[in-house]
Amino acid sequence: MTAMTTRTLTALLTALLIFGLAGDGWAGRVDGELGVGVLMGFESGSNRPTDPGLSYGIGVAGELSERLDFELGFTKAEARDRGEGDLRKIETINLGLRWYPWATPGAPAALYFAFGGARVSGLELGETRNAYYLGPGMRFQAGESSGFGLRVPMFINANKDSNGRVMAQLNWFTQFK
């Protein structure tokens, strides 16, 4: 992802946030999320592949409208380097949107599709790269102000040498109104 693409995505997200605040205001909720998961990869062209590893992270998702949320997250993973056998730390910061195409007000469960940009460090040995991500997720409201979610985003390297990673994650969230 180039600097121009990053600026365009940031401007788009800012416009959506302003529209959400200037229109009806926040549609009602902000979720604070904690999650654990697994990092799996596709090793085409990697300079130092890793085995699957555990991941954990934190995030926030805010409702912009009935069918659209913004999301911001930080995930850290540890995976064994196949070359040296040492644990490698992989960190991901992502910013994007969640789209709920079949949202029903008051329903306890909702399917969504997430997409956005990310900054990934440690995936390639000693390098930090831009990526984009997309993938499905499910949000389950289990209590009045909490619940859990399952998300399966695929991170795709923005450079020409595509090294995709799937970072499936089960998370718990608490909701603030």
mmCIF file of C-alpha atoms in Angstrom:
data_model
loop_
_atom_site.group_PDB
_atom_site.id
_atom_site.type_symbol
_atom_site.label_atom_id
_atom_site.label_comp_id
_atom_site.label_asym_id
_atom_site.label_seq_id
_atom_site.Cartn_x
_atom_site.Cartn_y
_atom_site.Cartn_z
ATOM 1 C CA MET A 1 0.000 0.000 0.000
ATOM 2 C CA THR A 2 1.470 3.308 -1.037
ATOM 3 C CA ALA A 3 1.375 6.492 1.029
ATOM 4 C CA MET A 4 -1.303 7.839 -1.339
ATOM 5 C CA THR A 5 -3.503 4.774 -0.791
ATOM 6 C CA THR A 6 -3.046 5.039 2.969
ATOM 7 C CA ARG A 7 -4.035 8.716 2.882
ATOM 8 C CA THR A 8 -7.072 7.947 0.710
ATOM 9 C CA LEU A 9 -8.257 5.202 3.071
ATOM 10 C CA THR A 10 -7.725 7.487 6.063
ATOM 11 C CA ALA A 11 -9.675 10.294 4.385
ATOM 12 C CA LEU A 12 -12.508 7.893 3.527
ATOM 13 C CA LEU A 13 -12.699 6.592 7.090
ATOM 14 C CA THR A 14 -12.595 10.161 8.461
ATOM 15 C CA ALA A 15 -15.438 11.167 6.124
ATOM 16 C CA LEU A 16 -17.484 8.181 7.283
ATOM 17 C CA LEU A 17 -16.825 9.090 10.914
ATOM 18 C CA ILE A 18 -17.821 12.716 10.336
ATOM 19 C CA PHE A 19 -20.947 11.616 8.465
ATOM 20 C CA GLY A 20 -21.847 9.314 11.364
ATOM 21 C CA LEU A 21 -21.345 12.101 13.910
ATOM 22 C CA ALA A 22 -23.032 14.840 11.859
ATOM 23 C CA GLY A 23 -26.000 12.721 10.734
ATOM 24 C CA ASP A 24 -27.852 10.800 13.411
ATOM 25 C CA GLY A 25 -24.775 10.733 15.615
ATOM 26 C CA TRP A 26 -23.346 7.426 16.729
ATOM 27 C CA ALA A 27 -25.888 4.769 15.985
ATOM 28 C CA GLY A 28 -25.515 3.428 19.504
ATOM 29 C CA ARG A 29 -22.473 1.420 20.447
ATOM 30 C CA VAL A 30 -18.721 1.105 20.697
ATOM 31 C CA ASP A 31 -17.220 -2.331 21.379
ATOM 32 C CA GLY A 32 -13.949 -2.924 23.221
ATOM 33 C CA GLU A 33 -12.568 -6.315 22.135
ATOM 34 C CA LEU A 34 -10.054 -8.853 23.489
ATOM 35 C CA GLY A 35 -9.218 -11.888 21.389
ATOM 36 C CA VAL A 36 -7.083 -14.981 20.897
ATOM 37 C CA GLY A 37 -6.531 -16.900 17.714
ATOM 38 C CA VAL A 38 -4.197 -18.644 15.334
ATOM 39 C CA LEU A 39 -1.956 -17.316 12.547
ATOM 40 C CA MET A 40 -1.851 -19.477 9.402
ATOM 41 C CA GLY A 41 -0.001 -18.648 6.227
ATOM 42 C CA PHE A 42 0.516 -19.289 2.567
ATOM 43 C CA GLU A 43 4.240 -19.379 1.888
ATOM 44 C CA SER A 44 4.580 -18.336 -1.750
ATOM 45 C CA GLY A 45 7.672 -16.205 -2.069
ATOM 46 C CA SER A 46 8.456 -15.749 1.636
ATOM 47 C CA ASN A 47 12.072 -15.027 2.510
ATOM 48 C CA ARG A 48 11.624 -16.771 5.900
ATOM 49 C CA PRO A 49 8.421 -18.802 6.353
ATOM 50 C CA THR A 50 6.867 -19.500 9.748
ATOM 51 C CA ASP A 51 4.790 -22.337 11.119
ATOM 52 C CA PRO A 52 1.264 -21.567 12.361
ATOM 53 C CA GLY A 53 1.313 -19.693 15.662
ATOM 54 C CA LEU A 54 -0.853 -18.263 18.413
ATOM 55 C CA SER A 55 -2.114 -14.696 18.299
ATOM 56 C CA TYR A 56 -3.754 -12.340 20.765
ATOM 57 C CA GLY A 57 -5.038 -8.837 20.371
ATOM 58 C CA ILE A 58 -7.171 -5.896 21.359
ATOM 59 C CA GLY A 59 -9.475 -3.764 19.287
ATOM 60 C CA VAL A 60 -12.321 -1.316 19.134
ATOM 61 C CA ALA A 61 -15.312 -1.280 16.806
ATOM 62 C CA GLY A 62 -17.744 1.602 16.586
ATOM 63 C CA GLU A 63 -21.119 1.635 14.931
ATOM 64 C CA LEU A 64 -21.393 4.214 12.134
ATOM 65 C CA SER A 65 -24.813 3.070 10.966
ATOM 66 C CA GLU A 66 -27.065 0.051 11.221
ATOM 67 C CA ARG A 67 -25.010 -1.740 8.551
ATOM 68 C CA LEU A 68 -21.521 -0.249 8.947
ATOM 69 C CA ASP A 69 -18.896 -0.224 11.739
ATOM 70 C CA PHE A 70 -15.342 1.075 11.788
ATOM 71 C CA GLU A 71 -12.683 -1.105 13.407
ATOM 72 C CA LEU A 72 -9.199 -0.563 14.755
ATOM 73 C CA GLY A 73 -7.110 -3.410 16.122
ATOM 74 C CA PHE A 74 -3.689 -4.498 17.298
ATOM 75 C CA THR A 75 -2.700 -8.164 17.126
ATOM 76 C CA LYS A 76 0.503 -9.845 18.219
ATOM 77 C CA ALA A 77 1.410 -13.369 17.129
ATOM 78 C CA GLU A 78 4.257 -15.721 17.922
ATOM 79 C CA ALA A 79 5.201 -18.278 15.291
ATOM 80 C CA ARG A 80 8.168 -20.598 14.953
ATOM 81 C CA ASP A 81 10.656 -19.615 12.236
ATOM 82 C CA ARG A 82 11.163 -22.665 9.987
ATOM 83 C CA GLY A 83 14.754 -21.710 9.205
ATOM 84 C CA GLU A 84 16.188 -21.233 12.708
ATOM 85 C CA GLY A 85 13.470 -22.721 14.915
ATOM 86 C CA ASP A 86 13.245 -19.557 17.043
ATOM 87 C CA LEU A 87 9.963 -17.861 17.907
ATOM 88 C CA ARG A 88 9.295 -14.835 15.735
ATOM 89 C CA LYS A 89 7.043 -12.019 16.940
ATOM 90 C CA ILE A 90 4.616 -10.690 14.326
ATOM 91 C CA GLU A 91 2.641 -7.507 15.027
ATOM 92 C CA THR A 92 -0.317 -6.212 13.046
ATOM 93 C CA ILE A 93 -2.165 -2.890 13.287
ATOM 94 C CA ASN A 94 -5.337 -2.718 11.208
ATOM 95 C CA LEU A 95 -7.901 -0.037 10.415
ATOM 96 C CA GLY A 96 -10.994 -0.725 8.380
ATOM 97 C CA LEU A 97 -14.720 -1.218 8.109
ATOM 98 C CA ARG A 98 -17.228 -3.951 8.908
ATOM 99 C CA TRP A 99 -20.214 -4.221 6.622
ATOM 100 C CA TYR A 100 -23.340 -6.044 7.847
ATOM 101 C CA PRO A 101 -25.288 -6.712 4.613
ATOM 102 C CA TRP A 102 -28.163 -8.572 6.316
ATOM 103 C CA ALA A 103 -28.350 -6.603 9.575
ATOM 104 C CA THR A 104 -31.596 -6.914 11.511
ATOM 105 C CA PRO A 105 -32.097 -4.451 14.400
ATOM 106 C CA GLY A 106 -32.182 -6.229 17.761
ATOM 107 C CA ALA A 107 -30.975 -9.593 16.402
ATOM 108 C CA PRO A 108 -28.455 -11.290 18.736
ATOM 109 C CA ALA A 109 -26.205 -12.460 15.869
ATOM 110 C CA ALA A 110 -24.952 -10.690 12.768
ATOM 111 C CA LEU A 111 -22.693 -11.779 9.902
ATOM 112 C CA TYR A 112 -20.284 -9.144 8.585
ATOM 113 C CA PHE A 113 -17.501 -8.678 6.062
ATOM 114 C CA ALA A 114 -14.413 -6.766 7.178
ATOM 115 C CA PHE A 115 -11.959 -4.954 4.915
ATOM 116 C CA GLY A 116 -9.263 -2.334 5.325
ATOM 117 C CA GLY A 117 -5.556 -1.594 5.540
ATOM 118 C CA ALA A 118 -2.884 -2.925 7.883
ATOM 119 C CA ARG A 119 0.740 -2.503 8.863
ATOM 120 C CA VAL A 120 2.486 -5.843 9.520
ATOM 121 C CA SER A 121 5.925 -6.185 11.086
ATOM 122 C CA GLY A 122 7.912 -9.383 11.524
ATOM 123 C CA LEU A 123 6.057 -11.447 8.950
ATOM 124 C CA GLU A 124 9.049 -11.206 6.648
ATOM 125 C CA LEU A 125 12.246 -11.422 8.690
ATOM 126 C CA GLY A 126 13.250 -7.907 9.805
ATOM 127 C CA GLU A 127 10.698 -6.124 7.617
ATOM 128 C CA THR A 128 7.566 -4.044 8.149
ATOM 129 C CA ARG A 129 5.086 -4.050 5.293
ATOM 130 C CA ASN A 130 1.744 -2.576 4.326
ATOM 131 C CA ALA A 131 -1.102 -4.971 3.654
ATOM 132 C CA TYR A 132 -4.799 -4.990 3.079
ATOM 133 C CA TYR A 133 -7.240 -7.408 4.605
ATOM 134 C CA LEU A 134 -10.662 -8.817 3.970
ATOM 135 C CA GLY A 135 -12.722 -11.612 5.419
ATOM 136 C CA PRO A 136 -15.911 -12.699 7.128
ATOM 137 C CA GLY A 137 -16.865 -12.377 10.763
ATOM 138 C CA MET A 138 -19.772 -13.042 13.096
ATOM 139 C CA ARG A 139 -20.864 -10.986 16.116
ATOM 140 C CA PHE A 140 -22.955 -12.626 18.856
ATOM 141 C CA GLN A 141 -24.627 -10.500 21.536
ATOM 142 C CA ALA A 142 -24.590 -12.890 24.537
ATOM 143 C CA GLY A 143 -25.553 -10.456 27.317
ATOM 144 C CA GLU A 144 -26.991 -6.991 27.601
ATOM 145 C CA SER A 145 -23.627 -5.310 27.082
ATOM 146 C CA SER A 146 -21.239 -8.104 26.101
ATOM 147 C CA GLY A 147 -20.794 -10.976 23.715
ATOM 148 C CA PHE A 148 -18.277 -12.715 21.529
ATOM 149 C CA GLY A 149 -17.220 -12.721 17.925
ATOM 150 C CA LEU A 150 -15.431 -14.855 15.402
ATOM 151 C CA ARG A 151 -13.455 -13.245 12.615
ATOM 152 C CA VAL A 152 -11.320 -14.758 9.855
ATOM 153 C CA PRO A 153 -9.498 -11.944 8.034
ATOM 154 C CA MET A 154 -6.952 -12.693 5.333
ATOM 155 C CA PHE A 155 -4.023 -10.264 5.264
ATOM 156 C CA ILE A 156 -2.521 -9.809 1.813
ATOM 157 C CA ASN A 157 0.819 -8.119 1.319
ATOM 158 C CA ALA A 158 0.382 -4.884 -0.651
ATOM 159 C CA ASN A 159 3.675 -5.446 -2.459
ATOM 160 C CA LYS A 160 3.830 -7.532 -5.612
ATOM 161 C CA ASP A 161 5.175 -10.597 -3.790
ATOM 162 C CA SER A 162 1.940 -11.748 -2.199
ATOM 163 C CA ASN A 163 2.330 -13.575 1.100
ATOM 164 C CA GLY A 164 -1.174 -14.100 2.415
ATOM 165 C CA ARG A 165 -1.893 -14.798 6.078
ATOM 166 C CA VAL A 166 -5.143 -15.826 7.701
ATOM 167 C CA MET A 167 -5.483 -14.717 11.302
ATOM 168 C CA ALA A 168 -8.603 -16.443 12.671
ATOM 169 C CA GLN A 169 -9.607 -14.996 16.040
ATOM 170 C CA LEU A 170 -12.243 -15.591 18.686
ATOM 171 C CA ASN A 171 -12.891 -12.448 20.718
ATOM 172 C CA TRP A 172 -14.933 -11.255 23.639
ATOM 173 C CA PHE A 173 -16.331 -7.747 23.601
ATOM 174 C CA THR A 174 -17.905 -5.370 26.021
ATOM 175 C CA GLN A 175 -20.228 -2.724 24.656
ATOM 176 C CA PHE A 176 -20.343 0.938 25.597
ATOM 177 C CA LYS A 177 -23.326 3.123 24.665
#
